[in-house]
Amino acid sequence: MEINGKTRLCGLIGNPVEHTLSPLIHNTLAEKMGNNLVYLPFPVEEKHLEDAVAGAFGLNILGLNVTVPYKSAVMPYLTEIDKLADEIGAVNTLVRSEEGYAGFNTDMPGLFRAMQSDGVKIDGESVIILGAGGAARAVAFLCASKGAKEIFLLNRSIEKANEVAAEVNALYGDKVCAMELNRFRELPKWRYLAIQCTSVGLYPNADAAVIEDEAFYEMIHTGYDLIYRPEETRFMKLVKKAGGAAYNGLKMLLYQGIIAYELWNGVAVSEEAASEILDLLKEKVSVS
Ligand code: NAP
């Protein structure tokens, strides 16, 4: 692509950002779709976060993604926050307006689009969410808003699980039941969609799963792990061994990026382009 006087800039702020796959997603999309745009990572120190947002606006940067640890911390520096991002309490995409940046959350719509593309539904399902961190919190809102029948949210520290359950239940009724992780044997013996939102099993600790007991996996018809490094996590292996279907978080990463790209450029990315980029991401993850 030729960089010229009309080239727009988008990027990622966070710390660290060295291992991000987002430049691959956005720069490939720009090339494929013929948008004159470049995407770069920007490592930002906490004390410079406000300056980074103001500086990006001053430099006419079109949009930014925001990653850990700033998804909530960035919110006071925005001129507008989308309803879903506000509800979840986390922003991962900034879209430039006349006055400043509007904040969106594309992680959850990204996961939803990934699940739809894999033929996994939430509506009417009994769901187990493993974890109560930033990702699990957003997944709990997603599942409640997309019609899950009931949600069991299991976490090592019960206090965090209780907090998330209380926040979601305040908006959606008594959908979420918080449980301590090691009490999973008390779950009703139903068939569940399980969404793995802890950091257990993430590379380089790939031989770990947050629950090892094979009896747990007998209850899981579908397992979705938000982790994508390694490509097949131990959680996924255990789900498959017990006869369930298992998916990793790479498509979620892809679609959160695609939705951000669509917001910045006012375009719709085709499923054909999405699948080509997914292949590139798979290649990258398998060699890194
Ligand atoms: P986080 O806020 O740090 O939460 C981490 C969660 O993991 C907490 O629930 C924590 O439990 C649990 N945990 C950590 N170590 C544990 C252990 N040894 N035993 C049991 N539980 C443990 O992280 P996050 O932002 O929610 O991210 C979670 C995972 O999702 C990460 O692996 C991240 O890479 C992945 N993710 C993927 C995407 C994607 O696009 N695919 C997007 C976002 C996140 P406690 O509360 O008890 O500490």
PDB file of C-alpha atoms in Angstrom, residues 22 24-26 28-29 32-33 39 65 92-93 106-107 109-110 113-114 250-278 281:
ATOM      1  CA  SER A  22      -4.346  -6.494  15.658  1.00  0.00           C
ATOM      2  CA  LEU A  24      -2.230  -8.086  11.033  1.00  0.00           C
ATOM      3  CA  ILE A  25      -6.040  -7.867  11.123  1.00  0.00           C
ATOM      4  CA  HIS A  26      -6.353  -4.158  10.315  1.00  0.00           C
ATOM      5  CA  THR A  28      -4.677  -6.733   5.891  1.00  0.00           C
ATOM      6  CA  LEU A  29      -8.264  -5.468   5.916  1.00  0.00           C
ATOM      7  CA  LYS A  32      -8.098  -5.980   0.905  1.00  0.00           C
ATOM      8  CA  MET A  33     -10.800  -3.327   1.110  1.00  0.00           C
ATOM      9  CA  TYR A  39      -2.632   0.547  11.978  1.00  0.00           C
ATOM     10  CA  ASN A  65      -8.271  -0.024  20.093  1.00  0.00           C
ATOM     11  CA  ASN A  92     -11.919  -1.538  23.627  1.00  0.00           C
ATOM     12  CA  THR A  93     -12.582   0.726  20.632  1.00  0.00           C
ATOM     13  CA  THR A 106     -16.495  -4.792  20.297  1.00  0.00           C
ATOM     14  CA  ASP A 107     -15.192  -7.746  22.356  1.00  0.00           C
ATOM     15  CA  PRO A 109     -20.294  -8.438  19.821  1.00  0.00           C
ATOM     16  CA  GLY A 110     -17.094 -10.057  18.495  1.00  0.00           C
ATOM     17  CA  ARG A 113     -20.425 -13.053  15.908  1.00  0.00           C
ATOM     18  CA  ALA A 114     -17.753 -15.735  16.382  1.00  0.00           C
ATOM     19  CA  LEU A 250      -9.253 -16.701  17.757  1.00  0.00           C
ATOM     20  CA  LYS A 251     -12.524 -15.919  15.961  1.00  0.00           C
ATOM     21  CA  MET A 252     -13.514 -13.648  18.844  1.00  0.00           C
ATOM     22  CA  LEU A 253     -10.263 -11.750  18.338  1.00  0.00           C
ATOM     23  CA  LEU A 254     -10.920 -11.603  14.601  1.00  0.00           C
ATOM     24  CA  TYR A 255     -14.469 -10.291  14.903  1.00  0.00           C
ATOM     25  CA  GLN A 256     -13.751  -7.735  17.626  1.00  0.00           C
ATOM     26  CA  GLY A 257     -11.200  -6.327  15.166  1.00  0.00           C
ATOM     27  CA  ILE A 258     -13.587  -6.503  12.221  1.00  0.00           C
ATOM     28  CA  ILE A 259     -16.346  -4.704  14.121  1.00  0.00           C
ATOM     29  CA  ALA A 260     -13.871  -1.947  15.124  1.00  0.00           C
ATOM     30  CA  TYR A 261     -12.746  -1.665  11.494  1.00  0.00           C
ATOM     31  CA  GLU A 262     -16.375  -1.380  10.364  1.00  0.00           C
ATOM     32  CA  LEU A 263     -17.024   1.372  12.921  1.00  0.00           C
ATOM     33  CA  TRP A 264     -13.948   3.378  11.846  1.00  0.00           C
ATOM     34  CA  ASN A 265     -14.477   3.093   8.115  1.00  0.00           C
ATOM     35  CA  GLY A 266     -18.264   2.830   7.751  1.00  0.00           C
ATOM     36  CA  VAL A 267     -17.941  -0.399   5.724  1.00  0.00           C
ATOM     37  CA  ALA A 268     -19.182  -3.979   6.043  1.00  0.00           C
ATOM     38  CA  VAL A 269     -16.483  -6.675   5.969  1.00  0.00           C
ATOM     39  CA  SER A 270     -17.536  -9.746   3.987  1.00  0.00           C
ATOM     40  CA  GLU A 271     -17.410 -13.261   5.451  1.00  0.00           C
ATOM     41  CA  GLU A 272     -15.000 -14.165   2.656  1.00  0.00           C
ATOM     42  CA  ALA A 273     -12.520 -11.477   3.814  1.00  0.00           C
ATOM     43  CA  ALA A 274     -13.081 -12.542   7.446  1.00  0.00           C
ATOM     44  CA  SER A 275     -12.210 -16.135   6.636  1.00  0.00           C
ATOM     45  CA  GLU A 276      -9.039 -15.138   4.744  1.00  0.00           C
ATOM     46  CA  ILE A 277      -7.867 -13.130   7.745  1.00  0.00           C
ATOM     47  CA  LEU A 278      -8.724 -15.995  10.081  1.00  0.00           C
ATOM     48  CA  LEU A 281      -4.193 -15.436  12.183  1.00  0.00           C
TER      49      LEU A 281
END
